[in-house]
Short mmCIF file of C-alpha atoms and ligand atoms in Angstrom, two decimals:
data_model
loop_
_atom_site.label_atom_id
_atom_site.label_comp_id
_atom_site.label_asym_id
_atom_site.label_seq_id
_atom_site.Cartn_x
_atom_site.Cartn_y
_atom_site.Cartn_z
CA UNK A 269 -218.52 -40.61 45.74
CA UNK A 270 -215.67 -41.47 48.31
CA UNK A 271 -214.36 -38.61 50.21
CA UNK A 272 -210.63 -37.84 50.17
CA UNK A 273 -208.61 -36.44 52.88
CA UNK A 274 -204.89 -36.04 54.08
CA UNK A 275 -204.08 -37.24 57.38
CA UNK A 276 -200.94 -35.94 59.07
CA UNK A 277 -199.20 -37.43 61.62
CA UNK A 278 -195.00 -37.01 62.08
CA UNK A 279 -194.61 -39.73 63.74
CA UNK A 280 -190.66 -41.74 64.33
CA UNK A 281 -191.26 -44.93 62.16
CA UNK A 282 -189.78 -46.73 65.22
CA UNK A 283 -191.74 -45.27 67.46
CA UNK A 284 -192.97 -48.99 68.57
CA UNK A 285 -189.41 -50.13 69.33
CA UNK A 286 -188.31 -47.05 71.10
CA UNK A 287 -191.38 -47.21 73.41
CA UNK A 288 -190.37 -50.74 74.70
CA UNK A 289 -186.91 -49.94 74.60
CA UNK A 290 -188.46 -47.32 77.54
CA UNK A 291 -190.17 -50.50 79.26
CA UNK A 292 -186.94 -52.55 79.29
CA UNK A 293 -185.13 -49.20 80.82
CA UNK A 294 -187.65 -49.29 83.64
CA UNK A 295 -187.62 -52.81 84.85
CA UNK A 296 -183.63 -53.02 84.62
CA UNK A 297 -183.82 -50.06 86.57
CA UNK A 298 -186.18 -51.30 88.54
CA UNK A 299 -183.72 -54.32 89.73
CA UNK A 300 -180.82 -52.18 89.24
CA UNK A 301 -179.42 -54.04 86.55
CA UNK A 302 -176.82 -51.78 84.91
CA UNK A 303 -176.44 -52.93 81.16
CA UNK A 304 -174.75 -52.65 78.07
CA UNK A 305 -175.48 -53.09 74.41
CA UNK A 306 -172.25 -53.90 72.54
CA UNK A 307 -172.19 -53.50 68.75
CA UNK A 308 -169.19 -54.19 65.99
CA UNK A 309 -169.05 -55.94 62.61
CA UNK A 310 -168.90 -59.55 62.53
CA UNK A 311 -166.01 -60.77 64.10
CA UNK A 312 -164.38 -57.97 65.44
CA UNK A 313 -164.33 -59.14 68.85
CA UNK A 314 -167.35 -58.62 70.58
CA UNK A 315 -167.36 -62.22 72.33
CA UNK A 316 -164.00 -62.38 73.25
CA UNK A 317 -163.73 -59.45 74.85
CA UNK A 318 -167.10 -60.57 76.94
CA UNK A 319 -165.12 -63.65 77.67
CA UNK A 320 -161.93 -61.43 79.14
CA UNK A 321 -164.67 -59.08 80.66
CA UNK A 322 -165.55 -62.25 82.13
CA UNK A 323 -162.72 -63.45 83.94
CA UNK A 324 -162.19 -60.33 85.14
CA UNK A 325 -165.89 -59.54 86.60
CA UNK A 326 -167.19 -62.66 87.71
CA UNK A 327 -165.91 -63.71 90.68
CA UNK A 328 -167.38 -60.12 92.47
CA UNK A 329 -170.51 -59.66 90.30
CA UNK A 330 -172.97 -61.25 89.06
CA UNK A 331 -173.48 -61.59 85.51
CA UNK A 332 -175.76 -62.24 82.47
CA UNK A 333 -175.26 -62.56 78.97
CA UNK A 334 -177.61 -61.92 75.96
CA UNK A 335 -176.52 -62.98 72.59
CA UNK A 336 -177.84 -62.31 69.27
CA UNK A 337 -176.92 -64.06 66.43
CA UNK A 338 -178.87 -65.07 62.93
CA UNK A 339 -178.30 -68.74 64.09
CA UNK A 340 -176.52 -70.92 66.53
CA UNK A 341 -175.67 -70.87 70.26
CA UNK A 342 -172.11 -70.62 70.18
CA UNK A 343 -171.11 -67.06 71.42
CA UNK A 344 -173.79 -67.92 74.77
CA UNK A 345 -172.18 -71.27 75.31
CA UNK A 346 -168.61 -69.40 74.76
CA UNK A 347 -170.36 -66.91 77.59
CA UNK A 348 -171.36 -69.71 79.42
CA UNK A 349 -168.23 -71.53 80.05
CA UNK A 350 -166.78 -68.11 80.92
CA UNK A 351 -169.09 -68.02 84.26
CA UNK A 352 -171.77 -66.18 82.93
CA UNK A 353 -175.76 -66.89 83.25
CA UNK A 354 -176.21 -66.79 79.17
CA UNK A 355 -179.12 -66.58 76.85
CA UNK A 356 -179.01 -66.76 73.08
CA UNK A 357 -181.73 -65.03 70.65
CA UNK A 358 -181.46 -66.09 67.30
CA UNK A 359 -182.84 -63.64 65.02
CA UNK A 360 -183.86 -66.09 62.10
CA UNK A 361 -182.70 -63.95 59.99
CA UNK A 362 -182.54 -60.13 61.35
CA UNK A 363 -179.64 -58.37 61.02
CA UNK A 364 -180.24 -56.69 64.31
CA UNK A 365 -181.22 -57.34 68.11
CA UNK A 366 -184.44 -54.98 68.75
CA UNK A 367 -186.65 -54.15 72.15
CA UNK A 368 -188.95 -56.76 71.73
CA UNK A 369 -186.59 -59.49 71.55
CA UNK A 370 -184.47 -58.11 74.13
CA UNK A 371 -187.74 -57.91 76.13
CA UNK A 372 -188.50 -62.00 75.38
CA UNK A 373 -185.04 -62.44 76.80
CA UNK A 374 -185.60 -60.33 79.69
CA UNK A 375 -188.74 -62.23 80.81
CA UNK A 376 -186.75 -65.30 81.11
CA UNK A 377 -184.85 -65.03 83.94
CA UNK A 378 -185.30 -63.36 87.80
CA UNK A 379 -183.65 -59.61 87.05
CA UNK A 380 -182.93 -58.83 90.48
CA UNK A 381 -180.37 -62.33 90.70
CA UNK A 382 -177.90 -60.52 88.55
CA UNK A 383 -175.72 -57.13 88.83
CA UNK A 384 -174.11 -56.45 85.40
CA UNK A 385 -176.01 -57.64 81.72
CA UNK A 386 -173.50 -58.05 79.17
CA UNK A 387 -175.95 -57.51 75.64
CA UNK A 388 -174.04 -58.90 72.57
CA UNK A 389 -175.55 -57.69 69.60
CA UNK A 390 -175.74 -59.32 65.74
CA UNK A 391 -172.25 -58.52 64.03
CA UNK A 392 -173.55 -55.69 61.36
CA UNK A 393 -172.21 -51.98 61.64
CA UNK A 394 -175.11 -50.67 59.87
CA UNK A 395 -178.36 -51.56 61.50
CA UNK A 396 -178.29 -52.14 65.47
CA UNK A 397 -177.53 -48.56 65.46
CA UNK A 398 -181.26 -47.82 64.84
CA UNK A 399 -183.06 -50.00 67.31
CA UNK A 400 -182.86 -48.42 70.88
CA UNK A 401 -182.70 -51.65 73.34
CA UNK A 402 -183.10 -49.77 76.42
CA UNK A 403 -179.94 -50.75 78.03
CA UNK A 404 -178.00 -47.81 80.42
CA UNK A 405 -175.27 -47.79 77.93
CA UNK A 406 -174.12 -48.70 74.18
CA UNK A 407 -170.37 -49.75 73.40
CA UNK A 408 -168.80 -49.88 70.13
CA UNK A 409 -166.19 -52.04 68.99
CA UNK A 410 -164.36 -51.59 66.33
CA UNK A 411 -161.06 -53.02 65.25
CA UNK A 412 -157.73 -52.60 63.51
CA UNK A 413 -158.28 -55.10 60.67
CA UNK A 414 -161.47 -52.97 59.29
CA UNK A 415 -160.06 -49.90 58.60
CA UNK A 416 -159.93 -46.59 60.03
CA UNK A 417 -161.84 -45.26 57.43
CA UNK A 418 -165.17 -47.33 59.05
CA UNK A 419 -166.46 -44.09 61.02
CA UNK A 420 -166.62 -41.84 57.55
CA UNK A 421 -168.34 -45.01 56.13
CA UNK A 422 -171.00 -46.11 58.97
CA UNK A 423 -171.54 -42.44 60.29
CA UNK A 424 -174.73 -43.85 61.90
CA UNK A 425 -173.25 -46.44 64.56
CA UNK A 426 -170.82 -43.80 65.72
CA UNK A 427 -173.49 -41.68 66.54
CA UNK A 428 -174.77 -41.61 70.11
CA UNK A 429 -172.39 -44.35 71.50
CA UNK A 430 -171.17 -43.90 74.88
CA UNK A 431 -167.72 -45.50 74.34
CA UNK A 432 -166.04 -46.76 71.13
CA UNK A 433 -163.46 -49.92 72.41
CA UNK A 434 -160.65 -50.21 69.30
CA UNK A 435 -159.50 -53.90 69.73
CA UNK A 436 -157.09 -55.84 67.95
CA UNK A 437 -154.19 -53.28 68.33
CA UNK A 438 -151.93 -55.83 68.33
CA UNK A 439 -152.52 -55.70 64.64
CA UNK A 440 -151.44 -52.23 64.04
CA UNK A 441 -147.66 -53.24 62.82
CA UNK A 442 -149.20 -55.25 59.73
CA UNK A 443 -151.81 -53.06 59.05
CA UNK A 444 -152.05 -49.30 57.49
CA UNK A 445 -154.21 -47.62 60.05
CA UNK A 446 -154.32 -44.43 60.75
CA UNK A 447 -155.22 -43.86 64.33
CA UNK A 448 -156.00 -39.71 63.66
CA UNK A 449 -157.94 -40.00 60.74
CA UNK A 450 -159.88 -42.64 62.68
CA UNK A 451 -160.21 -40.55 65.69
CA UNK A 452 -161.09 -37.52 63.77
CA UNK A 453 -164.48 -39.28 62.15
CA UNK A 454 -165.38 -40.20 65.86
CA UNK A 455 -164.83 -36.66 66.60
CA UNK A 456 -167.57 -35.46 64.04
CA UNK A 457 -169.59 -37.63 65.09
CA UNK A 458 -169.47 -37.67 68.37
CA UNK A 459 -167.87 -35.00 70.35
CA UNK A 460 -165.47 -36.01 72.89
CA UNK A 461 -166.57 -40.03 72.54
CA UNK A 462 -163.91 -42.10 75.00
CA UNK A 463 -161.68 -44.37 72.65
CA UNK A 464 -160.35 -47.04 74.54
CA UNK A 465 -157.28 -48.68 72.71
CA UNK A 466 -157.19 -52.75 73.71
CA UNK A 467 -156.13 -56.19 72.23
CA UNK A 468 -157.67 -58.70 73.49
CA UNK A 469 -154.97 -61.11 72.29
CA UNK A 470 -151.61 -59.53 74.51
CA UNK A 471 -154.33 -57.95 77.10
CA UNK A 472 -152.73 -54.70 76.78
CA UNK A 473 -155.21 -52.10 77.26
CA UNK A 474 -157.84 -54.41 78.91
CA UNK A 475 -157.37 -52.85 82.16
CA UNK A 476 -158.49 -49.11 80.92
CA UNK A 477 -161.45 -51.16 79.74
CA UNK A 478 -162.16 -52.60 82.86
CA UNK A 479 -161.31 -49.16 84.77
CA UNK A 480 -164.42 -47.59 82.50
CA UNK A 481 -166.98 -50.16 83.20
CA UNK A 482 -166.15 -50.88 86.76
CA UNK A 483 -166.66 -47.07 87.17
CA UNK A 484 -169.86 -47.00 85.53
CA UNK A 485 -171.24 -49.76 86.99
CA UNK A 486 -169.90 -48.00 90.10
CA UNK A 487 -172.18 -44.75 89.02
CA UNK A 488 -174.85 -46.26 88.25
CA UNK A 489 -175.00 -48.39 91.63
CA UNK A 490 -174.98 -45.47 93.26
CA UNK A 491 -177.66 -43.11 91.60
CA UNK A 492 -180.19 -45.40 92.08
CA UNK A 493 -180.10 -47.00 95.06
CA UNK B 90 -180.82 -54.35 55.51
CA UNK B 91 -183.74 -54.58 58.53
CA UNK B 92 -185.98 -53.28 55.94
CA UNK B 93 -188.69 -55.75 56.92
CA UNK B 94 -189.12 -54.61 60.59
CA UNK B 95 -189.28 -51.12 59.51
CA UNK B 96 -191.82 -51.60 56.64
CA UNK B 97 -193.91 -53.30 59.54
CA UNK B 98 -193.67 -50.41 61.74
CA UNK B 99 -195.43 -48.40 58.98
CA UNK B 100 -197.82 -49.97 57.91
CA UNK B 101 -198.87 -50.55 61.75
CA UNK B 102 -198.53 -46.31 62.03
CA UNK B 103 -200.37 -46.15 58.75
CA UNK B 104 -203.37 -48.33 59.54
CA UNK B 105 -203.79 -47.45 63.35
CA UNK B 106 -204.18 -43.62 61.81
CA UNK B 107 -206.31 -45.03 58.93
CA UNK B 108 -208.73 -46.74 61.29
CA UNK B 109 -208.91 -44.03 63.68
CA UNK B 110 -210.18 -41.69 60.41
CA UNK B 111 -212.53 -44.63 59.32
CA UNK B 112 -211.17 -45.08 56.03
CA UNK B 113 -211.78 -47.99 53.73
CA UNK B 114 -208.92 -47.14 51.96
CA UNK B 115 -205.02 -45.86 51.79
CA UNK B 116 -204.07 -44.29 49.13
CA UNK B 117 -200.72 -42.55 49.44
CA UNK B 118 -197.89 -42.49 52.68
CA UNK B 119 -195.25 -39.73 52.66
CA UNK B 120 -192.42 -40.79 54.12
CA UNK B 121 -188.88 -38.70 55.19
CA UNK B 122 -186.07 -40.49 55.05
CA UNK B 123 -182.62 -39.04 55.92
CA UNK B 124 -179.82 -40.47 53.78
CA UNK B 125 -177.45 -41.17 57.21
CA UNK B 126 -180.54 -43.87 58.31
CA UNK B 127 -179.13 -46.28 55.48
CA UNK B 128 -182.47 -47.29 54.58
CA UNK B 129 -183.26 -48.44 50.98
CA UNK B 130 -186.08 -47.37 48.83
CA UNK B 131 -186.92 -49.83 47.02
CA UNK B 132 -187.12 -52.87 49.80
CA UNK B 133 -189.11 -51.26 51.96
CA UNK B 134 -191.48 -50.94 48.47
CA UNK B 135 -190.97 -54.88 48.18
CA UNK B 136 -191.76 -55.96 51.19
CA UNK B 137 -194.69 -53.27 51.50
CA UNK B 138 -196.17 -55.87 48.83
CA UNK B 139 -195.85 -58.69 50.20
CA UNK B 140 -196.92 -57.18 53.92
CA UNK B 141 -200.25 -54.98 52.95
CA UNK B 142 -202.02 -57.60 51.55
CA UNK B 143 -205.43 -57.87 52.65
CA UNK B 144 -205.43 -54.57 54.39
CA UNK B 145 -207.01 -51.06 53.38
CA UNK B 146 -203.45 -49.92 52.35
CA UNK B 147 -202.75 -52.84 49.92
CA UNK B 148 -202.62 -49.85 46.94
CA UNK B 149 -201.47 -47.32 48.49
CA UNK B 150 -198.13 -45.45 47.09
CA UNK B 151 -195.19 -45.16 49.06
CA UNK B 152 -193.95 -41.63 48.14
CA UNK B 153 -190.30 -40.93 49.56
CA UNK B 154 -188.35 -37.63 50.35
CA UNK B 155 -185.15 -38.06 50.52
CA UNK B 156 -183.39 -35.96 52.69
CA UNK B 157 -179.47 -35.54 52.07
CA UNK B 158 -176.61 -35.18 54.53
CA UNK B 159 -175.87 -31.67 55.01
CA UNK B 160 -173.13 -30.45 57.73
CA UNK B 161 -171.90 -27.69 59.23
CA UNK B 162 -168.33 -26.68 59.34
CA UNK B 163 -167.87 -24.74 63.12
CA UNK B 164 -164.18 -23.80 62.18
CA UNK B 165 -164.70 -22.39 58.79
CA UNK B 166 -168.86 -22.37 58.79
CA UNK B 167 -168.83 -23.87 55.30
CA UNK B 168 -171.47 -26.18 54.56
CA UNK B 169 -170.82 -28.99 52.73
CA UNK B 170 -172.70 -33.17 52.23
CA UNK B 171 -170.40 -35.98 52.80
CA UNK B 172 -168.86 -37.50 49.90
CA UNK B 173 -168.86 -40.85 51.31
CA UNK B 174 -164.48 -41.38 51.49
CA UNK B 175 -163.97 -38.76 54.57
CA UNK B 176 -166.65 -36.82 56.38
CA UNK B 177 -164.35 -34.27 57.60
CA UNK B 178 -164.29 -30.81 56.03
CA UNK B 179 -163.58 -30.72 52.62
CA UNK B 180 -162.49 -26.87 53.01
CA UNK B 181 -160.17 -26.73 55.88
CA UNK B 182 -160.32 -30.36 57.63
CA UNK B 183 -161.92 -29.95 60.21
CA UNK B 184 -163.68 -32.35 62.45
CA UNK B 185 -165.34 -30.08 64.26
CA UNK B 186 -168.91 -30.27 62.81
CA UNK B 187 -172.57 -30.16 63.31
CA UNK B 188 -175.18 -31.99 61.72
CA UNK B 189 -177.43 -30.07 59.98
CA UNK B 190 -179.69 -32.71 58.03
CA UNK B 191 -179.62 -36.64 57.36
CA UNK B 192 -181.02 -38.24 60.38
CA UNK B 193 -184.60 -37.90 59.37
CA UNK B 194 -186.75 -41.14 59.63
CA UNK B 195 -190.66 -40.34 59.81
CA UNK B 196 -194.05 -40.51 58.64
CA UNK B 197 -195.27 -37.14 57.48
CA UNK B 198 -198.74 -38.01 56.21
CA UNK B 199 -201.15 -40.58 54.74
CA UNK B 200 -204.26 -40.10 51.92
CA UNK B 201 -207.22 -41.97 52.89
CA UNK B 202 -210.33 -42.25 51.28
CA UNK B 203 -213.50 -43.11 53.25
N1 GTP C 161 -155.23 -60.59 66.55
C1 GTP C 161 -156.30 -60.47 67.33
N2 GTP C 161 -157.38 -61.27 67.11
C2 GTP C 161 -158.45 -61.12 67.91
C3 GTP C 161 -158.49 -60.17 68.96
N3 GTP C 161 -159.68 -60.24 69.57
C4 GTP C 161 -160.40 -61.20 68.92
N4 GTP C 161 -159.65 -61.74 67.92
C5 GTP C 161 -160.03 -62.82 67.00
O1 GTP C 161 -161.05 -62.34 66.13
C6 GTP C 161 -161.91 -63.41 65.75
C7 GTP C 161 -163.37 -63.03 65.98
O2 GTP C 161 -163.60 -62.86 67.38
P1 GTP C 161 -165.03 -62.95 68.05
O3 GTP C 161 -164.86 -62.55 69.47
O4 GTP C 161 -165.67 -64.25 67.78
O5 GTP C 161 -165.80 -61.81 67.24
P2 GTP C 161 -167.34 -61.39 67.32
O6 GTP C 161 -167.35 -59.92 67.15
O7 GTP C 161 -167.97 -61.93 68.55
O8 GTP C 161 -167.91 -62.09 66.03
P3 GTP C 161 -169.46 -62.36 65.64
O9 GTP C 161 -170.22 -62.61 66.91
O10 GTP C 161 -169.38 -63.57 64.76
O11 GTP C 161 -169.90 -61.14 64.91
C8 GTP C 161 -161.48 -64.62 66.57
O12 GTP C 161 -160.66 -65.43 65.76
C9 GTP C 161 -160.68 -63.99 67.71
O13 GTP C 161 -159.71 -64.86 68.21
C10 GTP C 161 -157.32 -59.35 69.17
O14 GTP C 161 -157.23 -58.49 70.06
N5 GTP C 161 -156.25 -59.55 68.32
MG1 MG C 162 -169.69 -63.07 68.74
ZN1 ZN C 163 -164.15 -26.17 57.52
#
């Protein structure tokens, strides 16, 4: 006769990611490597506004850029020629960046040679948002074009961002968007959430983008010396 | 969509606890799923299939609760889920809101024989 029994346990199913997610934390902190993970649909701008973060960063910091795609190296090589050390992970498939490739990435290259890590992750608006990466801060970007219904229809990539960047605004005359409605969604979501308005095609805006990260890398340069 | 990843993440949970108990066998795993983690039933169930073979938990039942989406109106205090257009308050409009339910995404329990 086999015994039966009922084990419980409560445990996070990603438990596994989150803990490495820690482990990247500590060694970027360890070479005080402030990072961000930026997430968007596909093609709402996530590489070019790298590439205008770029220009504007590189020539008094030191930068490196992780990019996750399904397939191909053309975002890192776009990363690349904008003055950037760049790596590409190609996710054969995955619909998301997690810890463990970040990790792979991060073992790659000598930490302490770089000041700011630029993470792109894999265009989607529904899944990065569960895989911690372990990076000081996560960025949104969301655009004009989608809709400004996308925060009442993804509520789980609004949550627990640090910034939401809405590019494209030079869009806004063609397109029916409705900058409250939008706002109000982040506002459920997540309370008093920076929204920083940008295009990266006329630049307007860019500078309030570059005012928020030069501050935080600022912050965090500071607090842990 | 990344149901594959997550699907491995159990069954590694589910047979590290299974070992642990010494069981030759899994029989059921209770998972609680929130509705706001987007994650689909029935692949994890497909690619459970493919993954568990040739373990102790190649049988065993994935049994799901569901839990819904419930929020918290802090103007008006009604209660309401989502309806998937607007996730303000259907009541008074409100975006001022707290998230009662939804974000669930764990493993309650396993069966094991031994
Ligand atoms: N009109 C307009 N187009 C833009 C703006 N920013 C980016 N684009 C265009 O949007 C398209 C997609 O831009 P990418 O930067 O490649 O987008 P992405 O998010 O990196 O895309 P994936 O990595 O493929 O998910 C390109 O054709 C850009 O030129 C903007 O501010 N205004
Ligand atoms: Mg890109
Ligand atoms: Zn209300």
């Amino acid at each position: 006769m086999s015994e039966q029994q009922k084990i419980t346990i409560v445990q996070n199913i990603l438990n596994a990611n989150d803990g490495l997610a820690q482990q990247n934390r500590d060694q970027l902190l360890k070479a005080r490597l402030f990072s961000i993970n930026m997430m968007a649909s596909p093609g709402a701008g996530k590489t070019t506004l790298i590439e205008k973060t770029l220009q504007a960063f590189t020539p008094d910091h030191r930068v490196l850029v992780i990019d996750g795609d399904i397939a191909t190296t053309l975002d890192a090589d776009r990363a690349a020629k904008a003055g950037a050390s760049a790596i590409q992970i190609n996710t054969g498939g995955d619909c998301h960046l997690d810890a463990i490739m970040l990790h792979r990435a991060l073992s790659q290259v000598d930490l302490f040679n770089y000041d700011l890590l630029i993470v792109e992750n894999v265009g989607n608006l529904v899944c990065p948002a569960s895989f911690e990466l372990g990076t000081e801060r996560k960025v949104l970007i969301a655009s004009v074009p989608e809709g400004d219904d996308k925060p009442h229809k993804y509520p789980g990539m609004y949550r627990g961002v640090d910034v939401v960047v809405l590019n494209k605004t030079d869009l806004l005359p063609y397109v029916d968007f409705n900058f409250e409605f939008f706002s109000k969604g982040l506002q459920v979501l997540n309370p008093n959430v920076q929204v920083i308005p940008l295009s990266c095609r006329t630049g307007e805006g860019l500078k309030d983008w570059f005012e928020w990260l030069g501050n935080e890398l600022d912050e965090f340069r500071k607090n842990h010396c | 969509m990344h149901e594959l990843s997550v699907t491995q993440s159990i069954l590694d949970i589910v047979l590290q606890h299974a070992n642990q108990a010494h069981a030759s066998k899994v029989t059921n795993i209770y998972l609680v799923i929130g509705d706001l983690s987007t994650i689909v039933d029935d692949s994890v169930q497909f690619y459970w299939d493919i993954i568990s073979k040739d373990t102790i938990a190649v049988d065993a039942k994935l049994q799901f609760r569901r839990i819904h989406t419930q929020f918290e109106c802090l103007d008006c205090y009604k209660q309401y889920q989502p309806d998937g257009d607007s996730i303000l308050c259907p009541h008074c409009g409100s975006a001022h809101i707290k998230v009662l339910s939804g974000e669930e995404f764990y493993l309650e329990a396993i069966d094991i024989e031994k």
